[in-house]
Coordinates of C-alpha atoms in Angstrom, one line a residue:
X58 CA 58.7 -23.1 -69.5
X59 CA 56.3 -24.1 -66.7
X60 CA 52.9 -25.6 -67.7
X61 CA 50.0 -23.4 -66.6
X62 CA 46.6 -24.8 -65.9
X63 CA 43.9 -22.1 -65.9
X64 CA 41.5 -22.1 -63.0
X65 CA 38.6 -21.9 -65.5
X66 CA 39.7 -25.0 -67.5
X67 CA 39.4 -27.9 -65.1
X68 CA 37.8 -30.6 -67.2
X69 CA 39.4 -34.1 -67.2
X70 CA 40.8 -34.1 -70.7
X71 CA 42.4 -30.7 -70.4
X72 CA 44.0 -31.5 -67.1
X73 CA 45.4 -34.8 -68.3
X74 CA 46.8 -33.2 -71.4
X75 CA 48.6 -30.5 -69.3
X76 CA 50.1 -33.2 -67.0
X77 CA 51.5 -35.1 -69.9
X78 CA 52.7 -31.9 -71.5
X79 CA 54.6 -31.1 -68.3
X80 CA 56.1 -34.5 -68.1
X81 CA 57.3 -34.4 -71.7
X82 CA 59.2 -31.2 -70.9
X83 CA 61.4 -33.1 -68.4
X84 CA 64.8 -34.4 -69.6
X85 CA 64.2 -37.7 -67.8
X86 CA 61.3 -38.5 -70.1
X87 CA 62.8 -37.5 -73.5
X88 CA 61.5 -39.6 -76.4
X89 CA 59.3 -41.5 -73.9
X90 CA 56.0 -43.0 -75.2
X91 CA 53.5 -42.0 -72.6
X92 CA 50.5 -43.4 -74.3
X93 CA 52.0 -46.9 -74.2
X94 CA 53.3 -46.8 -70.7
X95 CA 52.1 -47.1 -67.1
X96 CA 52.6 -43.4 -66.6
X97 CA 49.5 -42.9 -68.8
X98 CA 47.4 -44.6 -66.1
X99 CA 49.1 -42.4 -63.4
X100 CA 48.3 -39.3 -65.4
X101 CA 44.6 -40.5 -65.6
X102 CA 44.5 -40.9 -61.8
X103 CA 46.0 -37.4 -61.2
X104 CA 43.7 -35.8 -63.7
X105 CA 40.6 -37.5 -62.3
X106 CA 41.5 -36.5 -58.7
X107 CA 42.2 -32.9 -59.7
X108 CA 39.0 -32.7 -61.7
X109 CA 36.9 -34.2 -58.9
X110 CA 38.3 -31.9 -56.3
X111 CA 37.6 -28.9 -58.6
X112 CA 34.0 -30.0 -59.0
X113 CA 33.5 -30.6 -55.2
X114 CA 35.1 -27.2 -54.5
X115 CA 32.8 -25.5 -57.1
X116 CA 29.7 -27.2 -55.8
X117 CA 30.5 -26.4 -52.2
X118 CA 31.1 -22.8 -52.9
X119 CA 27.9 -22.5 -54.9
X120 CA 25.9 -24.0 -52.0
X121 CA 27.1 -21.3 -49.6
X122 CA 25.3 -18.5 -51.5
X123 CA 21.5 -18.2 -51.9
X124 CA 21.7 -17.0 -55.5
X125 CA 23.8 -19.9 -56.7
X126 CA 22.7 -22.8 -54.4
X127 CA 20.9 -25.7 -56.1
X128 CA 20.0 -28.0 -53.2
X129 CA 16.8 -27.1 -51.3
X130 CA 18.4 -28.1 -48.0
X131 CA 21.1 -25.5 -48.7
X132 CA 18.6 -22.8 -49.5
X133 CA 16.6 -23.6 -46.3
X134 CA 19.7 -23.0 -44.2
X135 CA 20.7 -19.9 -46.1
X136 CA 17.2 -18.4 -45.8
X137 CA 17.7 -18.5 -42.0
X138 CA 20.3 -15.8 -42.5
X139 CA 17.4 -13.6 -43.6
X140 CA 15.2 -14.8 -40.8
X141 CA 13.0 -16.6 -43.3
X142 CA 11.3 -19.9 -42.7
X143 CA 10.2 -21.5 -46.0
X144 CA 6.6 -22.6 -46.2
X145 CA 5.8 -26.1 -45.3
X146 CA 3.4 -28.4 -47.0
X147 CA -0.1 -26.9 -46.8
X148 CA -3.4 -28.7 -46.0
X149 CA -6.1 -28.5 -48.6
X150 CA -9.1 -26.7 -47.0
X151 CA -12.8 -26.3 -47.8
X152 CA -15.6 -24.1 -46.6
X153 CA -18.8 -26.0 -45.6
X154 CA -22.0 -25.3 -43.8
X155 CA -22.6 -27.8 -41.0
X156 CA -25.9 -27.9 -39.2
X157 CA -28.0 -30.2 -36.9
X158 CA -31.7 -30.8 -37.1
X159 CA -33.2 -30.9 -33.6
X160 CA -36.8 -30.2 -34.5
X161 CA -37.9 -33.5 -33.1
X162 CA -36.0 -33.0 -29.8
X163 CA -38.2 -32.2 -26.8
X164 CA -35.5 -30.0 -25.2
X165 CA -33.6 -27.6 -27.4
X166 CA -30.5 -25.9 -25.9
X167 CA -29.7 -22.3 -26.6
X168 CA -26.3 -23.3 -28.2
X169 CA -24.5 -26.5 -29.1
X170 CA -20.8 -26.9 -29.9
X171 CA -19.1 -28.7 -32.7
X172 CA -15.8 -30.1 -31.2
X173 CA -12.4 -29.4 -32.7
X174 CA -11.2 -32.5 -34.6
X175 CA -14.6 -33.4 -36.0
X176 CA -13.9 -35.4 -39.1
X177 CA -15.4 -35.5 -42.6
X178 CA -14.4 -37.8 -45.5
X179 CA -14.3 -37.3 -49.2
X180 CA -13.1 -39.3 -52.2
X181 CA -10.9 -38.2 -55.1
X182 CA -9.7 -40.6 -57.8
X183 CA -10.8 -43.5 -55.7
X184 CA -8.7 -42.3 -52.7
X185 CA -10.4 -41.3 -49.5
X186 CA -9.2 -38.2 -47.7
X187 CA -10.1 -37.1 -44.2
X188 CA -10.8 -33.4 -43.4
X189 CA -11.2 -32.0 -39.9
X190 CA -12.1 -28.9 -37.9
X191 CA -9.2 -27.2 -36.2
X192 CA -11.3 -25.3 -33.6
X193 CA -14.6 -25.5 -31.9
X194 CA -17.6 -23.9 -33.6
X195 CA -20.9 -22.8 -31.9
X196 CA -24.4 -23.0 -33.3
X197 CA -27.5 -21.1 -31.9
X198 CA -31.1 -22.2 -32.3
X199 CA -32.8 -20.8 -35.4
X200 CA -36.1 -19.6 -34.1
X201 CA -37.6 -19.4 -37.6
X202 CA -36.7 -23.0 -38.3
X203 CA -37.6 -24.2 -34.8
X204 CA -34.6 -26.5 -34.2
X205 CA -32.1 -26.1 -37.0
X206 CA -28.7 -25.3 -35.6
X207 CA -26.0 -24.0 -38.0
X208 CA -22.5 -23.7 -36.8
X209 CA -20.6 -20.4 -37.3
X210 CA -17.1 -19.0 -36.7
X211 CA -16.1 -16.2 -34.4
X212 CA -17.1 -13.5 -36.9
X213 CA -20.6 -15.0 -37.3
X214 CA -19.9 -16.5 -40.8
X215 CA -21.8 -19.7 -41.4
X216 CA -19.1 -21.2 -43.6
X217 CA -16.6 -23.0 -41.5
X218 CA -13.1 -24.3 -42.4
X219 CA -12.2 -27.9 -42.6
X220 CA -8.6 -29.0 -43.3
X221 CA -7.3 -32.2 -44.8
X222 CA -5.0 -34.4 -42.9
X223 CA -4.4 -36.7 -39.9
X224 CA -3.8 -35.2 -36.5
X225 CA -0.5 -36.4 -35.0
X226 CA 1.1 -36.1 -31.6
X227 CA 4.9 -36.1 -30.7
X228 CA 6.0 -36.0 -27.1
X229 CA 9.4 -35.0 -25.8
X230 CA 10.9 -35.3 -22.3
X231 CA 13.2 -32.4 -21.3
X232 CA 16.3 -34.1 -19.9
X233 CA 18.4 -32.7 -17.1
X234 CA 21.8 -33.7 -18.5
X235 CA 21.6 -31.9 -21.8
X236 CA 22.5 -28.2 -22.0
X237 CA 20.7 -27.8 -25.3
X238 CA 18.3 -30.5 -26.3
X239 CA 17.2 -31.0 -29.9
X240 CA 13.5 -31.7 -30.4
X241 CA 12.9 -33.1 -33.9
X242 CA 9.5 -34.0 -35.3
X243 CA 10.3 -36.8 -37.9
X244 CA 7.5 -35.9 -40.3
X245 CA 8.1 -34.0 -43.5
X246 CA 4.3 -33.8 -44.3
X247 CA 3.6 -31.4 -41.4
X248 CA 1.5 -28.3 -42.1
X249 CA 3.4 -25.8 -39.9
X250 CA 0.3 -23.5 -39.7
X251 CA -1.4 -26.3 -37.7
X252 CA 1.4 -26.9 -35.2
X253 CA 0.5 -26.4 -31.6
X254 CA 3.0 -26.8 -28.7
X255 CA 2.2 -27.2 -25.0
X256 CA 4.6 -27.7 -22.2
X257 CA 3.6 -29.7 -19.1
X258 CA 5.3 -29.6 -15.7
X259 CA 5.3 -33.4 -15.4
X260 CA 3.2 -36.4 -16.2
X261 CA 0.6 -35.3 -13.5
X262 CA 0.0 -31.9 -15.1
X263 CA -3.1 -32.0 -17.3
X264 CA -3.3 -28.3 -18.3
X265 CA 0.1 -27.3 -19.4
X266 CA 1.2 -24.0 -20.9
X267 CA 0.7 -23.0 -24.5
X268 CA 3.8 -21.8 -26.4
X269 CA 3.3 -19.6 -29.4
X270 CA 5.1 -19.4 -32.8
X271 CA 6.7 -16.0 -33.7
X272 CA 3.9 -15.2 -36.1
X273 CA 1.3 -15.4 -33.3
X274 CA 3.1 -12.9 -31.0
X275 CA 2.1 -9.3 -31.5
X276 CA 4.1 -7.6 -28.8
X277 CA 7.9 -7.8 -28.0
X278 CA 9.8 -10.6 -26.5
X279 CA 10.6 -10.7 -22.8
X280 CA 12.1 -13.4 -20.5
X281 CA 8.5 -14.6 -19.8
X282 CA 7.5 -14.9 -23.4
X283 CA 6.6 -18.5 -24.2
X284 CA 7.9 -18.9 -27.7
X285 CA 8.9 -21.8 -29.9
X286 CA 10.5 -21.5 -33.3
X287 CA 10.0 -24.4 -35.8
X288 CA 12.9 -24.8 -38.3
X289 CA 13.2 -27.3 -41.2
X290 CA 16.2 -29.6 -40.9
X291 CA 18.4 -30.9 -43.7
X292 CA 16.3 -34.0 -44.2
X293 CA 12.9 -32.2 -44.4
X294 CA 11.8 -32.8 -40.8
X295 CA 11.1 -30.0 -38.3
X296 CA 13.1 -29.0 -35.2
X297 CA 11.5 -27.2 -32.3
X298 CA 13.6 -24.4 -30.7
X299 CA 12.8 -22.6 -27.5
X300 CA 14.1 -19.4 -25.8
X301 CA 17.1 -19.3 -23.5
X302 CA 15.1 -18.4 -20.4
X303 CA 16.5 -14.9 -20.3
X304 CA 16.5 -12.6 -23.3
X305 CA 14.7 -14.6 -25.9
X306 CA 11.9 -16.0 -23.8
X307 CA 11.0 -18.8 -21.5
X308 CA 12.6 -22.2 -21.9
X309 CA 11.2 -25.6 -20.7
X310 CA 12.8 -26.9 -17.5
X311 CA 14.3 -30.3 -16.9
X312 CA 11.6 -32.9 -16.3
X313 CA 9.0 -30.9 -18.3
X314 CA 7.0 -32.7 -21.0
X315 CA 6.7 -31.1 -24.5
X316 CA 3.7 -32.2 -26.6
X317 CA 3.5 -31.1 -30.2
X318 CA 0.2 -31.7 -32.1
X319 CA -0.1 -31.0 -35.8
X320 CA -1.8 -32.1 -39.0
X321 CA 0.0 -34.4 -41.4
X322 CA -1.3 -33.6 -44.8
X323 CA -1.4 -35.0 -48.3
X324 CA -1.0 -31.5 -49.8
X325 CA -2.1 -30.5 -53.2
X326 CA -3.6 -33.9 -54.3
X327 CA -6.6 -33.4 -52.0
X328 CA -7.6 -30.2 -53.8
X329 CA -10.9 -30.2 -55.8
X330 CA -13.2 -32.2 -53.4
X331 CA -16.8 -31.1 -53.5
X332 CA -18.7 -33.6 -51.3
X333 CA -18.0 -34.2 -47.7
X334 CA -19.5 -36.9 -45.4
X335 CA -19.3 -36.5 -41.6
X336 CA -17.6 -39.3 -39.8
X337 CA -19.0 -38.3 -36.5
X338 CA -22.4 -37.7 -34.9
X339 CA -23.0 -35.0 -32.3
X340 CA -24.4 -35.7 -28.9
X341 CA -27.1 -33.3 -27.6
X342 CA -28.7 -34.1 -24.2
X343 CA -27.4 -37.6 -24.4
X344 CA -28.9 -38.3 -27.9
X345 CA -26.8 -38.6 -31.0
X346 CA -27.7 -36.6 -34.1
X347 CA -26.3 -36.7 -37.6
X348 CA -24.6 -33.7 -39.1
X349 CA -25.9 -32.1 -42.3
X350 CA -23.1 -30.8 -44.5
X351 CA -23.4 -28.5 -47.5
X352 CA -20.3 -27.5 -49.5
X353 CA -19.8 -23.8 -49.9
X354 CA -16.3 -23.9 -51.5
X355 CA -14.6 -27.0 -52.8
X356 CA -11.2 -27.9 -51.3
X357 CA -8.3 -25.8 -52.4
X358 CA -5.0 -24.2 -51.2
X359 CA -3.3 -27.6 -50.6
X360 CA 0.3 -27.2 -51.7
X361 CA 3.7 -28.9 -51.5
X362 CA 6.7 -27.3 -49.6
X363 CA 7.9 -24.0 -50.9
X364 CA 10.2 -24.8 -53.9
X365 CA 13.8 -23.7 -54.2
X366 CA 13.3 -20.9 -56.7
X367 CA 10.5 -19.4 -54.5
X368 CA 12.8 -19.4 -51.5
X369 CA 15.6 -17.7 -53.6
X370 CA 13.2 -14.9 -54.4
X371 CA 11.2 -14.6 -51.2
X372 CA 13.9 -14.8 -48.5
X373 CA 15.6 -11.4 -49.4
X374 CA 12.2 -9.8 -49.8
X375 CA 11.1 -11.0 -46.4
X376 CA 14.3 -9.7 -44.9
X377 CA 13.7 -6.2 -46.5
X378 CA 10.2 -6.2 -45.1
X379 CA 11.3 -6.9 -41.5
X380 CA 7.7 -7.9 -40.6
X381 CA 6.3 -4.4 -41.4
X382 CA 4.4 -2.9 -44.3
X383 CA 6.0 0.3 -45.6
X384 CA 7.1 -0.1 -49.2
X385 CA 5.0 -1.9 -51.9
X386 CA 7.6 -4.8 -51.9
X387 CA 6.9 -5.2 -48.2
X388 CA 3.2 -6.0 -49.0
X389 CA 4.2 -8.5 -51.6
X390 CA 6.7 -10.3 -49.4
X391 CA 4.6 -10.5 -46.2
X392 CA 1.2 -11.3 -47.8
X393 CA 2.6 -13.9 -50.2
X394 CA 4.4 -15.7 -47.4
X395 CA 1.4 -15.8 -45.0
X396 CA -1.6 -16.3 -47.3
X397 CA -1.8 -19.5 -49.3
X398 CA -3.1 -20.0 -52.8
X399 CA -1.4 -16.9 -54.3
X400 CA 0.1 -17.4 -57.8
X401 CA 1.2 -13.8 -58.4
X402 CA 0.8 -10.5 -56.6
X403 CA 1.7 -6.8 -57.2
X404 CA 1.4 -3.7 -55.0
X405 CA 1.9 0.0 -55.7
X406 CA 1.4 3.3 -53.9
X407 CA -1.8 5.3 -54.5
X408 CA 0.2 8.2 -55.9
X409 CA 1.3 5.9 -58.8
X410 CA -2.2 4.8 -59.6
X411 CA -4.3 6.2 -62.5
X412 CA -6.2 8.1 -61.3
X413 CA -4.2 8.8 -58.1
X414 CA -5.5 7.5 -54.8
X415 CA -3.5 9.3 -52.1
X416 CA -3.3 7.7 -48.7
X417 CA -3.7 4.2 -50.0
X418 CA -1.7 1.1 -51.0
X419 CA -3.3 -0.9 -53.8
X420 CA -2.7 -4.6 -54.1
X421 CA -3.8 -7.0 -56.9
X422 CA -3.7 -10.8 -56.6
X423 CA -3.9 -13.7 -59.0
X424 CA -4.9 -16.8 -57.2
X425 CA -4.3 -20.4 -58.1
X426 CA -6.8 -21.9 -60.5
X427 CA -8.6 -24.0 -57.9
X428 CA -9.5 -20.9 -55.6
X429 CA -13.1 -20.0 -56.2
X430 CA -14.8 -16.6 -55.5
X431 CA -16.0 -17.6 -52.0
X432 CA -12.5 -18.7 -51.0
X433 CA -11.0 -15.5 -52.5
X434 CA -13.3 -13.4 -50.3
X435 CA -12.3 -15.4 -47.3
X436 CA -8.6 -15.0 -48.0
X437 CA -8.9 -11.2 -48.5
X438 CA -10.6 -11.0 -45.1
X439 CA -7.6 -12.7 -43.7
X440 CA -5.3 -10.3 -45.4
X441 CA -7.1 -7.4 -43.7
X442 CA -7.5 -8.9 -40.3
X443 CA -4.2 -10.7 -39.9
X444 CA -1.8 -8.5 -41.9
X445 CA -2.6 -5.1 -43.2
X446 CA -4.7 -3.9 -40.2
X447 CA -1.8 -4.8 -37.9
X448 CA 1.3 -4.1 -39.8
X449 CA 0.6 -1.2 -42.2
X450 CA 1.4 2.5 -41.4
X451 CA -1.3 4.4 -39.5
X452 CA -3.6 6.4 -41.8
X453 CA -2.6 4.3 -44.9
X454 CA -5.5 2.2 -46.2
X455 CA -5.1 -1.0 -48.2
X456 CA -7.4 -1.5 -51.2
X457 CA -7.6 -4.8 -53.2
X458 CA -7.9 -4.3 -56.9
X459 CA -9.0 -7.0 -59.3
X460 CA -6.4 -8.0 -62.0
X461 CA -6.9 -6.3 -65.3
X462 CA -6.1 -8.8 -68.1
X463 CA -4.9 -7.7 -71.5
X464 CA -5.1 -10.6 -74.0
X465 CA -2.7 -10.8 -76.9
X466 CA -4.4 -12.2 -80.1
X467 CA -1.7 -13.7 -82.3
X468 CA -1.7 -14.5 -86.0
X469 CA 1.4 -16.5 -86.9
X470 CA 2.5 -17.4 -90.4
X471 CA 5.4 -19.8 -90.9
X472 CA 7.3 -20.9 -93.9
X473 CA 8.8 -24.4 -93.8
X474 CA 10.7 -27.0 -95.8
X475 CA 8.4 -29.9 -96.3
X476 CA 11.3 -32.1 -97.3
X477 CA 12.8 -32.3 -93.8
X478 CA 9.7 -33.0 -91.6
X479 CA 7.4 -35.9 -91.3
X480 CA 4.6 -33.6 -90.0
X481 CA 1.7 -32.6 -92.2
X482 CA 0.9 -28.9 -92.6
X483 CA -1.9 -29.3 -90.0
X484 CA 0.5 -31.2 -87.6
X485 CA 3.1 -28.5 -87.9
X486 CA 0.5 -25.8 -87.3
X487 CA -0.7 -27.6 -84.2
X488 CA 2.9 -28.0 -82.9
X489 CA 3.6 -24.3 -83.3
X490 CA 0.3 -23.4 -81.6
X491 CA 1.2 -25.6 -78.6
X492 CA 4.6 -24.0 -78.5
X493 CA 3.1 -20.6 -78.3
X494 CA 0.7 -21.7 -75.5
X495 CA 3.6 -23.2 -73.6
X496 CA 5.6 -20.0 -74.0
X497 CA 2.8 -17.9 -72.5
X498 CA 2.3 -20.4 -69.7
X499 CA 6.0 -20.2 -68.7
X500 CA 6.7 -16.6 -69.4
X501 CA 3.5 -14.6 -69.0
X502 CA 0.3 -14.6 -67.0
X503 CA 1.7 -13.0 -63.9
X504 CA 2.3 -9.4 -62.8
X505 CA 5.3 -7.6 -64.4
X506 CA 5.8 -10.3 -67.0
X507 CA 6.8 -8.5 -70.2
X508 CA 5.9 -9.7 -73.7
X509 CA 8.9 -9.6 -76.0
X510 CA 8.0 -10.4 -79.6
X511 CA 11.6 -11.4 -80.6
X512 CA 11.8 -14.0 -77.9
X513 CA 8.6 -15.6 -79.0
X514 CA 9.7 -15.6 -82.6
X515 CA 12.9 -17.3 -81.6
X516 CA 10.9 -20.0 -79.7
X517 CA 8.7 -20.5 -82.7
X518 CA 11.6 -20.9 -85.1
X519 CA 13.3 -23.4 -82.8
X520 CA 10.2 -25.5 -82.3
X521 CA 10.8 -27.6 -85.5
X522 CA 13.9 -27.9 -87.7
X523 CA 11.7 -27.5 -90.8
X524 CA 10.7 -24.0 -90.0
X525 CA 12.6 -21.5 -92.2
X526 CA 11.0 -18.2 -91.1
X527 CA 8.0 -16.9 -89.1
X528 CA 5.9 -13.8 -89.0
X529 CA 3.8 -12.7 -86.1
X530 CA 1.0 -10.1 -86.0
X531 CA -0.1 -9.0 -82.5
X532 CA -3.4 -7.3 -81.5
X533 CA -4.3 -6.3 -77.9
X534 CA -7.7 -7.3 -76.5
X535 CA -9.4 -5.9 -73.4
X536 CA -12.9 -6.7 -72.1
X537 CA -15.6 -4.7 -70.4
X538 CA -19.0 -5.7 -69.1
X539 CA -21.9 -3.5 -70.2
X540 CA -24.3 -2.3 -67.5
X541 CA -27.3 -4.6 -67.4
X542 CA -30.7 -3.7 -65.7
X543 CA -32.1 -7.1 -64.5
X544 CA -35.4 -5.5 -63.6
X545 CA -35.9 -4.0 -67.1
X546 CA -34.2 -7.0 -68.7
X547 CA -31.9 -4.9 -70.9
X548 CA -28.6 -3.1 -71.2
X549 CA -28.7 0.6 -70.2
X550 CA -26.9 3.6 -71.6
X551 CA -23.5 4.1 -70.0
X552 CA -20.0 5.4 -70.6
X553 CA -16.9 3.1 -70.7
X554 CA -13.2 3.6 -70.7
X555 CA -10.9 0.7 -71.8
X556 CA -7.2 1.1 -71.2
X557 CA -4.5 -0.8 -73.1
X558 CA -0.9 -1.4 -72.1
X559 CA 0.8 0.2 -75.2
X560 CA 0.1 3.1 -77.5
X561 CA -2.4 2.4 -80.2
X562 CA -1.6 2.7 -83.9
X563 CA -2.7 6.0 -85.3
X564 CA -5.6 5.8 -87.7
X565 CA -5.2 5.4 -91.4
X566 CA -7.4 5.1 -94.4
X567 CA -7.1 1.3 -95.0
X568 CA -7.2 -0.8 -91.8
X569 CA -9.1 0.2 -88.6
X570 CA -6.9 0.4 -85.5
X571 CA -9.8 -0.3 -83.0
X572 CA -12.5 -2.9 -83.5
X573 CA -14.9 -4.9 -81.3
X574 CA -16.9 -8.1 -80.9
X575 CA -20.2 -8.4 -82.7
X576 CA -23.3 -7.4 -80.9
X577 CA -26.9 -6.7 -81.7
X578 CA -27.8 -3.0 -82.1
X579 CA -31.4 -2.0 -83.0
X580 CA -32.1 -5.4 -84.5
X581 CA -28.8 -5.6 -86.6
X582 CA -25.6 -7.4 -86.0
X583 CA -23.0 -4.7 -85.5
X584 CA -19.6 -3.9 -84.3
X585 CA -17.4 -0.9 -83.4
X586 CA -14.5 0.4 -85.4
X587 CA -12.7 3.7 -85.9
X588 CA -13.4 5.7 -89.1
X589 CA -11.4 4.7 -92.1
X590 CA -11.5 5.6 -95.8
X591 CA -11.1 9.2 -97.0
X592 CA -12.4 10.6 -93.6
X593 CA -10.3 8.3 -91.3
X594 CA -10.0 9.5 -87.7
X595 CA -9.9 8.3 -84.1
X596 CA -13.7 8.7 -83.9
X597 CA -15.5 5.4 -83.2
X598 CA -18.6 4.4 -85.1
X599 CA -21.0 1.5 -85.1
X600 CA -21.3 -0.4 -88.4
X601 CA -23.4 -3.4 -89.5
X602 CA -22.0 -6.5 -91.2
X603 CA -22.3 -4.8 -94.6
X604 CA -20.2 -1.9 -93.2
X605 CA -23.1 0.5 -93.2
X606 CA -22.7 3.1 -90.5
X607 CA -25.4 2.9 -87.9
X608 CA -24.0 5.5 -85.4
X609 CA -21.4 8.0 -86.6
X610 CA -19.9 8.9 -83.2
X611 CA -20.1 6.4 -80.3
X612 CA -16.7 7.6 -78.8
X613 CA -13.1 7.9 -79.6
X614 CA -9.6 6.5 -78.8
X615 CA -6.5 8.3 -77.7
X616 CA -3.6 6.7 -79.5
X617 CA -0.9 8.1 -77.2
X618 CA -2.5 7.1 -73.9
X619 CA -3.8 3.8 -75.3
X620 CA -7.4 4.5 -74.1
X621 CA -10.7 3.8 -75.8
X622 CA -13.7 5.7 -74.6
X623 CA -17.4 4.9 -75.4
X624 CA -20.1 7.4 -74.7
X625 CA -23.8 6.5 -74.2
X626 CA -23.3 3.0 -75.4
X627 CA -26.0 0.3 -75.0
X628 CA -26.1 -2.9 -77.0
X629 CA -29.3 -4.9 -77.4
X630 CA -27.4 -8.1 -76.8
X631 CA -23.9 -9.6 -77.2
X632 CA -23.6 -12.0 -80.1
X633 CA -20.9 -14.2 -78.5
X634 CA -23.2 -15.1 -75.6
X635 CA -20.6 -13.7 -73.1
X636 CA -21.5 -11.2 -70.4
X637 CA -18.6 -9.0 -71.6
X638 CA -17.7 -7.3 -74.9
X639 CA -14.2 -7.4 -76.4
X640 CA -12.4 -4.4 -77.8
X641 CA -9.4 -5.0 -80.1
X642 CA -6.6 -2.6 -80.7
X643 CA -3.5 -2.7 -82.9
X644 CA -0.4 -1.6 -80.9
X645 CA 1.8 1.2 -82.3
X646 CA 4.8 -1.0 -81.4
X647 CA 4.2 -4.7 -80.8
X648 CA 7.9 -5.6 -80.1
X649 CA 7.6 -5.1 -76.3
X650 CA 4.4 -4.9 -74.3
X651 CA 4.9 -4.2 -70.6
X652 CA 2.2 -4.5 -67.9
X653 CA 1.9 -2.0 -65.1
X654 CA 0.2 -2.0 -61.7
X655 CA -2.9 -4.4 -61.9
X656 CA -2.4 -5.3 -65.6
X657 CA -1.5 -8.8 -66.6
X658 CA -0.7 -10.2 -70.1
X659 CA -2.3 -13.5 -71.2
X660 CA -3.0 -15.3 -74.5
X661 CA -6.2 -14.6 -76.4
X662 CA -6.8 -16.4 -79.7
X663 CA -3.9 -18.1 -81.4
X664 CA -4.1 -18.6 -85.1
X665 CA -1.3 -20.4 -87.0
X666 CA -0.9 -20.8 -90.7
X667 CA 1.8 -22.6 -92.6
X668 CA 3.0 -22.7 -96.1
X669 CA 5.9 -24.3 -97.9
X670 CA 8.8 -22.1 -99.0
X671 CA 8.7 -22.1 -102.8
X672 CA 12.2 -20.7 -103.0
X673 CA 13.5 -23.6 -101.0
X674 CA 11.6 -26.1 -103.1
X675 CA 12.9 -24.5 -106.3
X676 CA 16.5 -24.6 -105.1
X677 CA 16.2 -28.3 -104.2
X678 CA 14.7 -29.2 -107.6
X679 CA 17.2 -27.0 -109.6
X680 CA 14.4 -24.7 -110.9
X681 CA 15.3 -21.0 -111.2
X682 CA 13.2 -17.9 -111.9

C-alpha cells in the first residue's frame, strides 16, 4: 500500500515518519534498523526540505491575497489593485496666532506677508522639534490697535497651521536613453500631503510647471493634465510616477529636471507641544521685527504610516467608494482616508435616524485623544470644504453629529482558590479590574463595537488561574446636561429625553430599574428613581436620601424603547460637581448590548470584589457539610 502524506499535515515530524514508513515497506530494507543507520540522516534532510518548501509555498500564497497577507509591503502592493494608496507618516500640526507689533514704526504698510517655511521650535521631553508654515499668510493693519498685524488664512481665520518637520528637496534628471525612468525619493519619513512636484525645462528654467497629485485634480484627465502619482515601494520609500504623455496625462521630456519638495517628519512623537518660539524675524521696510506667537491648539494629528490591519479594512472600502459619496460606507471610507486624527467614524442615512432627517447623511466621529475642540472644528470645516461639498450627491446635505456615549457600570464578584495564588485579595481585585479595562480598550469604545457579556466573563476567568467563577452585573449609564441660565445663575425648567441602547428592565416592587446621580433639589440632597413598593410603576419620582418622596411625578421611562423622559426638571445644583447629570438603567437583557448610529459603548465605573470559595477550601481540608 502506498504511503499517503496529507496536504494539511506538513510538519517535520509527520513527514519524516511517513518517509521512514514508506522505506520500511520496501523489500530491500526488510529488518533494517533505520534509526541506527545513515538513512536516518537522509530521511531528516528529505523531511526538512519538504517541510521548508511547504512553508514557503504557504507563505507565498498567503501574501498574494489582501485578507491573508501579513507583510505590510505585500499589503501596500495588493492595495494598489483597489487603487488605494496607504497613508504615509503624518506631520504633527498646531494652530497658532502669529502677529507683529509695528506701533513704533513710522511707516505702516497696508499688509505684510509671512513667508512659507517660517520656522518655530518647541521642546518635548528634552527634544527640540521644528514646525513650519506650508504657505504664505497675510496680515492687515489693525486700525484699533494702531499697528498690530495678525496673520490670517484664506478664509479670514486668525489661527494658522504650522507643521512639524524638515523641508527636503530631491532632484531628478530625465534621461534620454530610458523609456521608463524610475524616480524614487529615498525617505520613509515623508508626509505625502506635503509633497510638491515641479518640472523644469532645463537648468536655466527658474519657473517650471507644477504637477498635481490625483487628490488635487477635480476634473477629468486629458493628455495635457500634469499629474504625478506617488506610490510606496517595498522598502518604505516613495516612487514618483507620471503620465504616458497621451491618455493618462503629460509626461516630463528628456532633459527636464524634476524637483520634489516635502516635509520629513517625526510623526506622532511631536504631538502635545504647547509653546512655540519663532526662529525667524520678519522684515518690514528694511527693519526686522520679532514675531509674537500664541498657541490656539496644541500640536496633534502626527501619526505613523497606516498600519497593516487598517490597510486590510480601508482598501476595499475605498474601492467601493470610487471617489464619490453615495452610500454611508462611502462617507466612512473617503473621509477616514483624507482627514487625519480620526479614531472611529460612522455614517447613516437620514431615513434611518431617530427622528428621521430626510435628505441628509449624518456622520459621527471619534477623534484621537490629543485632538482638542478647536482642532476638531478645523477638521470638520475641512470635511465640508474638501470632501462632502464636492463629492456628495446634489441636494443631499451632510450633518455632523456628536458621539453619544453609553457607559456600562460593572459590578464583578469573583470566587477564587487562595491556595494557588500568591496575590492578596486586593491584588487579585486590582488584576481583574485592569483586565476589564484592557478588554474595553481593545474591544469597545468605537462605533459598532458590541458588548458581549459572555466574552468578558471568559476574559475575567482566564485572567488568573486561581479564579474559579465570576459573576457580572451590568447597568447602563447615560448623561445629559441640564439647561443653565448664566444670567440668572441657576438651572431652568426644561424637558429631557435620554435614550439607552437596550430595553430597560420592567419595574418591580423591590429594586428600581432607573436611578440617577445625587443633586440638590429645594435645599435637599435628592435623586431620581422609578416608583417601587406596592405601587411600583414606570413613573419617575424625586426622593431625598431618606427615601422621602419630594416630587411624585417628574417623568417616566419606556421599557421597550429604552427611553427615559423628564418633564419640567430643574435641579438647584449637581452634587458631583460635574456639569452633567447621570441616569442609570438596568437593561432587560445584559448579555449583548449593541450600539447604533452615533452611539458608542465605553466603561463607566468598575467595581470588583473577591471572596474565597468555601467549598473549595473544605474539599482541600477534608471537611464536609
